[in-house]
Amino acid sequence: MDEAQKLHEAMLKEPENTFFSEPELRHIAGVESAADLMVIVQVLLNKSLVKLAKQNGELRFQAVDPQEAAKRSNMSADEAMIYSHIEASGREGIWTKTIKARTNLHQHIVLRSLKSLESQRYIKVVKSVKFPTRKIYMLYHLTPSIEVTGGPWFTDGELDSEFVDSLLTIIWRFVTGKTFPKVFQTEMSLSNNPLYAPSYKNYCTVVEILEFISKSQVTSEELIENDIRSLCEVLVYDDKFEKVSLDCYRSTMQSVVDLKEERMENDFSIFDSASFMASEEASEDVVYFDEYQL
């Protein structure tokens, strides 16, 4: 095994994306002078197994995975340059106009290189919620950040209002069941909803709500505490929740009253209402069901 290969393998043993200073590499390679080190590093550079970068004005070295190096070796110089800028953008991605400005390449060359890299599945286009009209590129294997996708509330860059509304309803019912036990039983009315001792925990924490959502498997989206917190704050704004303390919420009585009133309106039936008979003076205007003909 030659010195270059030994150095590369030693660099790969460190955590991913580690940048090495020149003294650190000289220590790893077991050489004393910078000139001797650069001879070894040049071998790795020729094989695209090392990348150079500047941190705080100092030259740094980063190991490149052999598979990644093989990928780069098949690229043209223009493609490799564009790929490097896309790689540096991480999960945020980079706009085509920014790529052109940073590479100083002609528009035709940029578009041709992007098309080639995309066809080989080295990069991909993602839709940004912040900039829906821009074409944003990032590495093919990366997952866009929340800033780009808008989080679980967005699908293909569009707000999924039905998904949000359904989660709000599920969360409200779960917390309401804790705040007002048995309130959803058909025979239960607000007037005889039992009172509970002050020690009764009539609220839910964000963690408890998240656990309930996860166990219920009502969504395939992987939600986090901050997502649940945001939904709870929406319910607070709508006067359906009140905040008890940090990350603790309970339902408001008014939200339950509103639901029951809505049900009464939607479930109205002529058979649930009081009977009414017109006065004798207007009896000729009365039409009985058995006399009604279609």
PDB file of C-alpha atoms in Angstrom:
ATOM      1  CA  MET A   1       0.000   0.000   0.000  1.00  0.00           C
ATOM      2  CA  ASP A   2       1.524   3.337  -1.050  1.00  0.00           C
ATOM      3  CA  GLU A   3       1.708   6.455   1.116  1.00  0.00           C
ATOM      4  CA  ALA A   4      -1.150   8.212  -0.691  1.00  0.00           C
ATOM      5  CA  GLN A   5      -3.541   5.311  -0.150  1.00  0.00           C
ATOM      6  CA  LYS A   6      -2.554   5.026   3.524  1.00  0.00           C
ATOM      7  CA  LEU A   7      -3.182   8.729   4.046  1.00  0.00           C
ATOM      8  CA  HIS A   8      -6.538   8.569   2.292  1.00  0.00           C
ATOM      9  CA  GLU A   9      -7.738   5.610   4.355  1.00  0.00           C
ATOM     10  CA  ALA A  10      -6.635   7.316   7.567  1.00  0.00           C
ATOM     11  CA  MET A  11      -8.581  10.439   6.596  1.00  0.00           C
ATOM     12  CA  LEU A  12     -11.711   8.398   5.847  1.00  0.00           C
ATOM     13  CA  LYS A  13     -11.629   6.885   9.345  1.00  0.00           C
ATOM     14  CA  GLU A  14     -12.397  10.299  10.805  1.00  0.00           C
ATOM     15  CA  PRO A  15     -16.009  11.589  10.963  1.00  0.00           C
ATOM     16  CA  GLU A  16     -17.574  12.484   7.625  1.00  0.00           C
ATOM     17  CA  ASN A  17     -16.864  15.981   6.268  1.00  0.00           C
ATOM     18  CA  THR A  18     -13.821  16.424   8.513  1.00  0.00           C
ATOM     19  CA  PHE A  19     -11.401  19.093   7.308  1.00  0.00           C
ATOM     20  CA  PHE A  20      -7.707  18.560   8.027  1.00  0.00           C
ATOM     21  CA  SER A  21      -5.057  21.210   8.421  1.00  0.00           C
ATOM     22  CA  GLU A  22      -1.606  20.811   6.907  1.00  0.00           C
ATOM     23  CA  PRO A  23       0.061  19.998  10.272  1.00  0.00           C
ATOM     24  CA  GLU A  24      -2.598  17.364  10.973  1.00  0.00           C
ATOM     25  CA  LEU A  25      -2.011  15.694   7.610  1.00  0.00           C
ATOM     26  CA  ARG A  26       1.760  15.786   8.071  1.00  0.00           C
ATOM     27  CA  HIS A  27       1.291  14.026  11.401  1.00  0.00           C
ATOM     28  CA  ILE A  28      -1.015  11.390   9.864  1.00  0.00           C
ATOM     29  CA  ALA A  29       1.265  10.854   6.864  1.00  0.00           C
ATOM     30  CA  GLY A  30       4.380  10.765   9.038  1.00  0.00           C
ATOM     31  CA  VAL A  31       6.264  13.410   7.052  1.00  0.00           C
ATOM     32  CA  GLU A  32       7.996  16.518   8.365  1.00  0.00           C
ATOM     33  CA  SER A  33       7.959  18.991   5.502  1.00  0.00           C
ATOM     34  CA  ALA A  34       5.046  20.548   3.649  1.00  0.00           C
ATOM     35  CA  ALA A  35       6.775  19.733   0.363  1.00  0.00           C
ATOM     36  CA  ASP A  36       6.801  16.005   1.150  1.00  0.00           C
ATOM     37  CA  LEU A  37       3.144  16.174   2.144  1.00  0.00           C
ATOM     38  CA  MET A  38       2.124  17.935  -1.070  1.00  0.00           C
ATOM     39  CA  VAL A  39       3.731  15.192  -3.158  1.00  0.00           C
ATOM     40  CA  ILE A  40       1.427  12.673  -1.475  1.00  0.00           C
ATOM     41  CA  VAL A  41      -1.618  14.944  -1.592  1.00  0.00           C
ATOM     42  CA  GLN A  42      -1.083  15.627  -5.290  1.00  0.00           C
ATOM     43  CA  VAL A  43      -1.495  11.923  -6.018  1.00  0.00           C
ATOM     44  CA  LEU A  44      -4.864  12.008  -4.247  1.00  0.00           C
ATOM     45  CA  LEU A  45      -5.860  15.222  -6.011  1.00  0.00           C
ATOM     46  CA  ASN A  46      -5.138  13.656  -9.392  1.00  0.00           C
ATOM     47  CA  LYS A  47      -7.558  10.855  -8.507  1.00  0.00           C
ATOM     48  CA  SER A  48     -10.166  13.276  -7.058  1.00  0.00           C
ATOM     49  CA  LEU A  49      -9.786  11.573  -3.673  1.00  0.00           C
ATOM     50  CA  VAL A  50      -9.142  14.839  -1.832  1.00  0.00           C
ATOM     51  CA  LYS A  51     -10.835  18.237  -1.929  1.00  0.00           C
ATOM     52  CA  LEU A  52      -9.237  21.542  -1.020  1.00  0.00           C
ATOM     53  CA  ALA A  53     -11.055  24.246   0.909  1.00  0.00           C
ATOM     54  CA  LYS A  54     -10.323  27.409   2.849  1.00  0.00           C
ATOM     55  CA  GLN A  55     -11.379  27.920   6.446  1.00  0.00           C
ATOM     56  CA  ASN A  56     -10.538  31.181   8.165  1.00  0.00           C
ATOM     57  CA  GLY A  57      -8.015  31.890   5.445  1.00  0.00           C
ATOM     58  CA  GLU A  58      -6.179  28.590   5.935  1.00  0.00           C
ATOM     59  CA  LEU A  59      -5.924  25.735   3.446  1.00  0.00           C
ATOM     60  CA  ARG A  60      -7.816  22.607   4.501  1.00  0.00           C
ATOM     61  CA  PHE A  61      -8.048  19.094   3.089  1.00  0.00           C
ATOM     62  CA  GLN A  62     -11.059  16.798   2.981  1.00  0.00           C
ATOM     63  CA  ALA A  63     -11.156  13.140   1.992  1.00  0.00           C
ATOM     64  CA  VAL A  64     -13.490  12.062  -0.807  1.00  0.00           C
ATOM     65  CA  ASP A  65     -15.177   8.666  -0.853  1.00  0.00           C
ATOM     66  CA  PRO A  66     -13.839   6.448  -3.683  1.00  0.00           C
ATOM     67  CA  GLN A  67     -17.322   6.082  -5.205  1.00  0.00           C
ATOM     68  CA  GLU A  68     -17.776   9.838  -5.186  1.00  0.00           C
ATOM     69  CA  ALA A  69     -14.334  10.233  -6.715  1.00  0.00           C
ATOM     70  CA  ALA A  70     -15.211   7.790  -9.503  1.00  0.00           C
ATOM     71  CA  LYS A  71     -18.342   9.811 -10.186  1.00  0.00           C
ATOM     72  CA  ARG A  72     -16.349  13.029 -10.489  1.00  0.00           C
ATOM     73  CA  SER A  73     -13.760  11.429 -12.764  1.00  0.00           C
ATOM     74  CA  ASN A  74     -16.487  10.890 -15.375  1.00  0.00           C
ATOM     75  CA  MET A  75     -17.479  14.556 -15.362  1.00  0.00           C
ATOM     76  CA  SER A  76     -16.186  17.267 -17.623  1.00  0.00           C
ATOM     77  CA  ALA A  77     -14.391  20.210 -16.033  1.00  0.00           C
ATOM     78  CA  ASP A  78     -17.518  22.366 -16.340  1.00  0.00           C
ATOM     79  CA  GLU A  79     -19.751  19.673 -14.871  1.00  0.00           C
ATOM     80  CA  ALA A  80     -17.344  19.108 -11.972  1.00  0.00           C
ATOM     81  CA  MET A  81     -17.297  22.829 -11.196  1.00  0.00           C
ATOM     82  CA  ILE A  82     -21.086  23.091 -11.234  1.00  0.00           C
ATOM     83  CA  TYR A  83     -21.418  19.889  -9.212  1.00  0.00           C
ATOM     84  CA  SER A  84     -19.092  21.315  -6.546  1.00  0.00           C
ATOM     85  CA  HIS A  85     -21.262  24.408  -6.125  1.00  0.00           C
ATOM     86  CA  ILE A  86     -24.408  22.293  -5.892  1.00  0.00           C
ATOM     87  CA  GLU A  87     -22.723  20.026  -3.355  1.00  0.00           C
ATOM     88  CA  ALA A  88     -21.691  23.025  -1.260  1.00  0.00           C
ATOM     89  CA  SER A  89     -25.302  24.239  -1.115  1.00  0.00           C
ATOM     90  CA  GLY A  90     -26.276  21.164   0.908  1.00  0.00           C
ATOM     91  CA  ARG A  91     -29.953  20.619   1.679  1.00  0.00           C
ATOM     92  CA  GLU A  92     -30.817  24.230   0.885  1.00  0.00           C
ATOM     93  CA  GLY A  93     -30.061  23.788  -2.811  1.00  0.00           C
ATOM     94  CA  ILE A  94     -28.863  26.434  -5.230  1.00  0.00           C
ATOM     95  CA  TRP A  95     -30.625  28.510  -7.890  1.00  0.00           C
ATOM     96  CA  THR A  96     -29.516  28.161 -11.523  1.00  0.00           C
ATOM     97  CA  LYS A  97     -28.907  31.907 -11.707  1.00  0.00           C
ATOM     98  CA  THR A  98     -26.596  31.679  -8.694  1.00  0.00           C
ATOM     99  CA  ILE A  99     -24.702  28.792 -10.309  1.00  0.00           C
ATOM    100  CA  LYS A 100     -24.136  30.870 -13.430  1.00  0.00           C
ATOM    101  CA  ALA A 101     -22.929  33.852 -11.400  1.00  0.00           C
ATOM    102  CA  ARG A 102     -20.513  31.815  -9.277  1.00  0.00           C
ATOM    103  CA  THR A 103     -19.049  29.731 -12.096  1.00  0.00           C
ATOM    104  CA  ASN A 104     -18.964  32.583 -14.625  1.00  0.00           C
ATOM    105  CA  LEU A 105     -19.914  30.069 -17.307  1.00  0.00           C
ATOM    106  CA  HIS A 106     -22.094  30.799 -20.320  1.00  0.00           C
ATOM    107  CA  GLN A 107     -25.795  30.089 -19.870  1.00  0.00           C
ATOM    108  CA  HIS A 108     -25.719  27.399 -22.562  1.00  0.00           C
ATOM    109  CA  ILE A 109     -22.845  25.555 -20.841  1.00  0.00           C
ATOM    110  CA  VAL A 110     -24.566  25.744 -17.459  1.00  0.00           C
ATOM    111  CA  LEU A 111     -27.840  24.348 -18.802  1.00  0.00           C
ATOM    112  CA  ARG A 112     -26.075  21.610 -20.759  1.00  0.00           C
ATOM    113  CA  SER A 113     -24.031  20.558 -17.726  1.00  0.00           C
ATOM    114  CA  LEU A 114     -27.069  20.573 -15.444  1.00  0.00           C
ATOM    115  CA  LYS A 115     -28.984  18.426 -17.905  1.00  0.00           C
ATOM    116  CA  SER A 116     -26.108  15.941 -18.078  1.00  0.00           C
ATOM    117  CA  LEU A 117     -25.724  15.733 -14.291  1.00  0.00           C
ATOM    118  CA  GLU A 118     -29.469  15.361 -13.829  1.00  0.00           C
ATOM    119  CA  SER A 119     -29.729  12.582 -16.415  1.00  0.00           C
ATOM    120  CA  GLN A 120     -27.070  10.627 -14.510  1.00  0.00           C
ATOM    121  CA  ARG A 121     -28.976  11.161 -11.247  1.00  0.00           C
ATOM    122  CA  TYR A 122     -26.145  13.086  -9.668  1.00  0.00           C
ATOM    123  CA  ILE A 123     -28.402  16.072  -8.998  1.00  0.00           C
ATOM    124  CA  LYS A 124     -32.137  16.809  -8.927  1.00  0.00           C
ATOM    125  CA  VAL A 125     -34.534  19.736  -9.137  1.00  0.00           C
ATOM    126  CA  VAL A 126     -36.547  20.574  -6.018  1.00  0.00           C
ATOM    127  CA  LYS A 127     -39.476  22.928  -5.599  1.00  0.00           C
ATOM    128  CA  SER A 128     -38.970  25.715  -3.093  1.00  0.00           C
ATOM    129  CA  VAL A 129     -41.879  27.059  -1.062  1.00  0.00           C
ATOM    130  CA  LYS A 130     -40.113  30.395  -0.638  1.00  0.00           C
ATOM    131  CA  PHE A 131     -39.222  30.729  -4.320  1.00  0.00           C
ATOM    132  CA  PRO A 132     -41.754  28.662  -6.303  1.00  0.00           C
ATOM    133  CA  THR A 133     -40.701  30.114  -9.668  1.00  0.00           C
ATOM    134  CA  ARG A 134     -37.003  29.334  -9.220  1.00  0.00           C
ATOM    135  CA  LYS A 135     -35.302  26.156 -10.377  1.00  0.00           C
ATOM    136  CA  ILE A 136     -33.368  24.875  -7.370  1.00  0.00           C
ATOM    137  CA  TYR A 137     -30.786  22.085  -7.659  1.00  0.00           C
ATOM    138  CA  MET A 138     -29.289  19.842  -4.988  1.00  0.00           C
ATOM    139  CA  LEU A 139     -27.496  16.507  -4.837  1.00  0.00           C
ATOM    140  CA  TYR A 140     -29.731  13.611  -5.822  1.00  0.00           C
ATOM    141  CA  HIS A 141     -29.477  11.669  -2.547  1.00  0.00           C
ATOM    142  CA  LEU A 142     -30.209  14.612  -0.245  1.00  0.00           C
ATOM    143  CA  THR A 143     -33.549  15.426   1.367  1.00  0.00           C
ATOM    144  CA  PRO A 144     -34.523  19.103   1.053  1.00  0.00           C
ATOM    145  CA  SER A 145     -34.577  21.141   4.249  1.00  0.00           C
ATOM    146  CA  ILE A 146     -37.813  22.353   5.837  1.00  0.00           C
ATOM    147  CA  GLU A 147     -36.986  25.862   4.596  1.00  0.00           C
ATOM    148  CA  VAL A 148     -37.205  24.515   1.049  1.00  0.00           C
ATOM    149  CA  THR A 149     -40.185  22.164   1.325  1.00  0.00           C
ATOM    150  CA  GLY A 150     -42.179  24.073   3.933  1.00  0.00           C
ATOM    151  CA  GLY A 151     -42.269  21.022   6.190  1.00  0.00           C
ATOM    152  CA  PRO A 152     -44.980  18.349   6.420  1.00  0.00           C
ATOM    153  CA  TRP A 153     -47.759  20.860   5.721  1.00  0.00           C
ATOM    154  CA  PHE A 154     -46.765  21.214   2.077  1.00  0.00           C
ATOM    155  CA  THR A 155     -47.112  18.756  -0.800  1.00  0.00           C
ATOM    156  CA  ASP A 156     -45.259  19.567  -4.020  1.00  0.00           C
ATOM    157  CA  GLY A 157     -44.819  23.112  -2.788  1.00  0.00           C
ATOM    158  CA  GLU A 158     -48.545  23.620  -2.119  1.00  0.00           C
ATOM    159  CA  LEU A 159     -50.118  23.950   1.324  1.00  0.00           C
ATOM    160  CA  ASP A 160     -52.082  20.767   2.066  1.00  0.00           C
ATOM    161  CA  SER A 161     -54.966  22.436   3.894  1.00  0.00           C
ATOM    162  CA  GLU A 162     -57.014  19.221   4.141  1.00  0.00           C
ATOM    163  CA  PHE A 163     -54.139  17.448   5.871  1.00  0.00           C
ATOM    164  CA  VAL A 164     -53.649  20.342   8.290  1.00  0.00           C
ATOM    165  CA  ASP A 165     -57.376  20.587   9.070  1.00  0.00           C
ATOM    166  CA  SER A 166     -57.654  16.853   9.722  1.00  0.00           C
ATOM    167  CA  LEU A 167     -54.702  16.930  12.121  1.00  0.00           C
ATOM    168  CA  LEU A 168     -56.150  19.948  13.925  1.00  0.00           C
ATOM    169  CA  THR A 169     -59.415  18.057  14.418  1.00  0.00           C
ATOM    170  CA  ILE A 170     -57.662  14.902  15.649  1.00  0.00           C
ATOM    171  CA  ILE A 171     -55.511  16.844  18.103  1.00  0.00           C
ATOM    172  CA  TRP A 172     -58.477  18.859  19.365  1.00  0.00           C
ATOM    173  CA  ARG A 173     -60.555  15.721  20.011  1.00  0.00           C
ATOM    174  CA  PHE A 174     -57.662  14.013  21.793  1.00  0.00           C
ATOM    175  CA  VAL A 175     -57.022  16.944  24.119  1.00  0.00           C
ATOM    176  CA  THR A 176     -60.740  17.609  24.635  1.00  0.00           C
ATOM    177  CA  GLY A 177     -61.185  14.010  25.750  1.00  0.00           C
ATOM    178  CA  LYS A 178     -58.649  14.727  28.478  1.00  0.00           C
ATOM    179  CA  THR A 179     -60.031  18.131  29.406  1.00  0.00           C
ATOM    180  CA  PHE A 180     -63.700  17.075  29.441  1.00  0.00           C
ATOM    181  CA  PRO A 181     -63.883  13.285  29.903  1.00  0.00           C
ATOM    182  CA  LYS A 182     -67.003  11.581  28.479  1.00  0.00           C
ATOM    183  CA  VAL A 183     -68.005  14.756  26.656  1.00  0.00           C
ATOM    184  CA  PHE A 184     -68.197  12.875  23.349  1.00  0.00           C
ATOM    185  CA  GLN A 185     -70.660  10.314  24.668  1.00  0.00           C
ATOM    186  CA  THR A 186     -74.004  10.779  22.938  1.00  0.00           C
ATOM    187  CA  GLU A 187     -75.982  10.887  26.168  1.00  0.00           C
ATOM    188  CA  MET A 188     -73.590  13.346  27.760  1.00  0.00           C
ATOM    189  CA  SER A 189     -74.548  17.006  27.927  1.00  0.00           C
ATOM    190  CA  LEU A 190     -72.463  19.952  28.999  1.00  0.00           C
ATOM    191  CA  SER A 191     -74.781  20.652  31.900  1.00  0.00           C
ATOM    192  CA  ASN A 192     -74.078  17.330  33.598  1.00  0.00           C
ATOM    193  CA  ASN A 193     -70.445  16.896  32.618  1.00  0.00           C
ATOM    194  CA  PRO A 194     -68.890  15.783  35.932  1.00  0.00           C
ATOM    195  CA  LEU A 195     -66.471  17.962  37.827  1.00  0.00           C
ATOM    196  CA  TYR A 196     -63.080  16.554  38.715  1.00  0.00           C
ATOM    197  CA  ALA A 197     -60.744  17.163  41.598  1.00  0.00           C
ATOM    198  CA  PRO A 198     -58.147  19.925  41.219  1.00  0.00           C
ATOM    199  CA  SER A 199     -55.472  17.241  41.117  1.00  0.00           C
ATOM    200  CA  TYR A 200     -56.939  15.804  37.897  1.00  0.00           C
ATOM    201  CA  LYS A 201     -54.648  16.419  34.911  1.00  0.00           C
ATOM    202  CA  ASN A 202     -57.016  17.990  32.399  1.00  0.00           C
ATOM    203  CA  TYR A 203     -54.403  18.992  29.854  1.00  0.00           C
ATOM    204  CA  CYS A 204     -51.974  17.365  27.421  1.00  0.00           C
ATOM    205  CA  THR A 205     -48.347  18.028  26.694  1.00  0.00           C
ATOM    206  CA  VAL A 206     -46.867  18.361  23.222  1.00  0.00           C
ATOM    207  CA  VAL A 207     -44.956  15.120  23.797  1.00  0.00           C
ATOM    208  CA  GLU A 208     -48.168  13.243  24.694  1.00  0.00           C
ATOM    209  CA  ILE A 209     -49.953  14.562  21.618  1.00  0.00           C
ATOM    210  CA  LEU A 210     -47.032  13.576  19.394  1.00  0.00           C
ATOM    211  CA  GLU A 211     -46.989  10.067  20.886  1.00  0.00           C
ATOM    212  CA  PHE A 212     -50.721   9.750  20.257  1.00  0.00           C
ATOM    213  CA  ILE A 213     -50.385  10.873  16.628  1.00  0.00           C
ATOM    214  CA  SER A 214     -47.459   8.505  16.058  1.00  0.00           C
ATOM    215  CA  LYS A 215     -49.202   5.490  17.601  1.00  0.00           C
ATOM    216  CA  SER A 216     -52.454   6.232  15.778  1.00  0.00           C
ATOM    217  CA  GLN A 217     -50.602   6.215  12.446  1.00  0.00           C
ATOM    218  CA  VAL A 218     -52.963   8.831  11.079  1.00  0.00           C
ATOM    219  CA  THR A 219     -50.198  10.143   8.842  1.00  0.00           C
ATOM    220  CA  SER A 220     -47.135   8.760   7.124  1.00  0.00           C
ATOM    221  CA  GLU A 221     -45.353  12.081   7.642  1.00  0.00           C
ATOM    222  CA  GLU A 222     -42.698  12.027  10.345  1.00  0.00           C
ATOM    223  CA  LEU A 223     -43.789  14.820  12.664  1.00  0.00           C
ATOM    224  CA  ILE A 224     -41.669  16.371  15.382  1.00  0.00           C
ATOM    225  CA  GLU A 225     -42.543  18.240  18.566  1.00  0.00           C
ATOM    226  CA  ASN A 226     -42.244  21.604  16.868  1.00  0.00           C
ATOM    227  CA  ASP A 227     -44.859  20.548  14.280  1.00  0.00           C
ATOM    228  CA  ILE A 228     -47.325  19.620  17.035  1.00  0.00           C
ATOM    229  CA  ARG A 229     -46.533  22.825  18.901  1.00  0.00           C
ATOM    230  CA  SER A 230     -47.348  24.859  15.792  1.00  0.00           C
ATOM    231  CA  LEU A 231     -50.724  23.121  15.410  1.00  0.00           C
ATOM    232  CA  CYS A 232     -51.548  23.689  19.076  1.00  0.00           C
ATOM    233  CA  GLU A 233     -50.788  27.375  18.690  1.00  0.00           C
ATOM    234  CA  VAL A 234     -53.198  27.503  15.745  1.00  0.00           C
ATOM    235  CA  LEU A 235     -55.886  26.018  18.004  1.00  0.00           C
ATOM    236  CA  VAL A 236     -55.040  28.604  20.670  1.00  0.00           C
ATOM    237  CA  TYR A 237     -55.476  31.330  18.078  1.00  0.00           C
ATOM    238  CA  ASP A 238     -58.854  29.820  17.122  1.00  0.00           C
ATOM    239  CA  ASP A 239     -59.915  29.856  20.823  1.00  0.00           C
ATOM    240  CA  LYS A 240     -60.154  26.072  20.868  1.00  0.00           C
ATOM    241  CA  PHE A 241     -57.142  25.600  23.145  1.00  0.00           C
ATOM    242  CA  GLU A 242     -55.728  27.510  26.035  1.00  0.00           C
ATOM    243  CA  LYS A 243     -52.129  27.278  27.109  1.00  0.00           C
ATOM    244  CA  VAL A 244     -51.727  25.977  30.652  1.00  0.00           C
ATOM    245  CA  SER A 245     -47.946  26.258  30.771  1.00  0.00           C
ATOM    246  CA  LEU A 246     -44.981  25.647  28.506  1.00  0.00           C
ATOM    247  CA  ASP A 247     -45.981  22.993  25.932  1.00  0.00           C
ATOM    248  CA  CYS A 248     -49.162  22.163  27.898  1.00  0.00           C
ATOM    249  CA  TYR A 249     -52.618  22.728  26.402  1.00  0.00           C
ATOM    250  CA  ARG A 250     -56.250  22.075  27.281  1.00  0.00           C
ATOM    251  CA  SER A 251     -59.460  22.594  25.359  1.00  0.00           C
ATOM    252  CA  THR A 252     -61.772  25.516  25.968  1.00  0.00           C
ATOM    253  CA  MET A 253     -65.379  25.032  27.012  1.00  0.00           C
ATOM    254  CA  GLN A 254     -66.445  27.304  24.173  1.00  0.00           C
ATOM    255  CA  SER A 255     -64.931  24.948  21.594  1.00  0.00           C
ATOM    256  CA  VAL A 256     -67.095  22.118  22.944  1.00  0.00           C
ATOM    257  CA  VAL A 257     -70.187  24.332  22.996  1.00  0.00           C
ATOM    258  CA  ASP A 258     -69.535  25.352  19.400  1.00  0.00           C
ATOM    259  CA  LEU A 259     -69.224  21.713  18.342  1.00  0.00           C
ATOM    260  CA  LYS A 260     -72.476  20.684  20.019  1.00  0.00           C
ATOM    261  CA  GLU A 261     -74.328  23.643  18.517  1.00  0.00           C
ATOM    262  CA  GLU A 262     -72.950  22.759  15.094  1.00  0.00           C
ATOM    263  CA  ARG A 263     -74.113  19.172  15.507  1.00  0.00           C
ATOM    264  CA  MET A 264     -77.595  20.322  16.473  1.00  0.00           C
ATOM    265  CA  GLU A 265     -77.790  22.425  13.334  1.00  0.00           C
ATOM    266  CA  ASN A 266     -76.449  19.713  11.050  1.00  0.00           C
ATOM    267  CA  ASP A 267     -78.488  16.870  12.595  1.00  0.00           C
ATOM    268  CA  PHE A 268     -81.833  18.695  12.479  1.00  0.00           C
ATOM    269  CA  SER A 269     -84.789  16.452  11.697  1.00  0.00           C
ATOM    270  CA  ILE A 270     -88.509  17.199  11.469  1.00  0.00           C
ATOM    271  CA  PHE A 271     -89.074  14.175  13.701  1.00  0.00           C
ATOM    272  CA  ASP A 272     -86.913  15.733  16.443  1.00  0.00           C
ATOM    273  CA  SER A 273     -88.884  18.982  16.465  1.00  0.00           C
ATOM    274  CA  ALA A 274     -92.142  19.777  18.237  1.00  0.00           C
ATOM    275  CA  SER A 275     -95.385  19.020  16.407  1.00  0.00           C
ATOM    276  CA  PHE A 276     -97.284  21.955  15.048  1.00  0.00           C
ATOM    277  CA  MET A 277    -100.813  22.095  13.678  1.00  0.00           C
ATOM    278  CA  ALA A 278    -102.195  25.087  11.857  1.00  0.00           C
ATOM    279  CA  SER A 279    -105.276  26.834  13.212  1.00  0.00           C
ATOM    280  CA  GLU A 280    -108.720  25.794  12.020  1.00  0.00           C
ATOM    281  CA  GLU A 281    -109.032  28.998  10.014  1.00  0.00           C
ATOM    282  CA  ALA A 282    -106.138  27.886   7.855  1.00  0.00           C
ATOM    283  CA  SER A 283    -107.071  24.203   7.758  1.00  0.00           C
ATOM    284  CA  GLU A 284    -107.768  24.301   4.033  1.00  0.00           C
ATOM    285  CA  ASP A 285    -104.105  25.198   3.468  1.00  0.00           C
ATOM    286  CA  VAL A 286    -102.866  22.126   5.300  1.00  0.00           C
ATOM    287  CA  VAL A 287    -101.544  19.304   3.111  1.00  0.00           C
ATOM    288  CA  TYR A 288    -101.146  15.952   4.864  1.00  0.00           C
ATOM    289  CA  PHE A 289     -98.353  13.554   3.937  1.00  0.00           C
ATOM    290  CA  ASP A 290    -100.759  10.821   2.785  1.00  0.00           C
ATOM    291  CA  GLU A 291    -102.458  13.295   0.457  1.00  0.00           C
ATOM    292  CA  TYR A 292     -99.246  14.621  -1.056  1.00  0.00           C
ATOM    293  CA  GLN A 293     -98.615  13.415  -4.585  1.00  0.00           C
ATOM    294  CA  LEU A 294     -95.405  13.736  -6.583  1.00  0.00           C
TER     295      LEU A 294
END
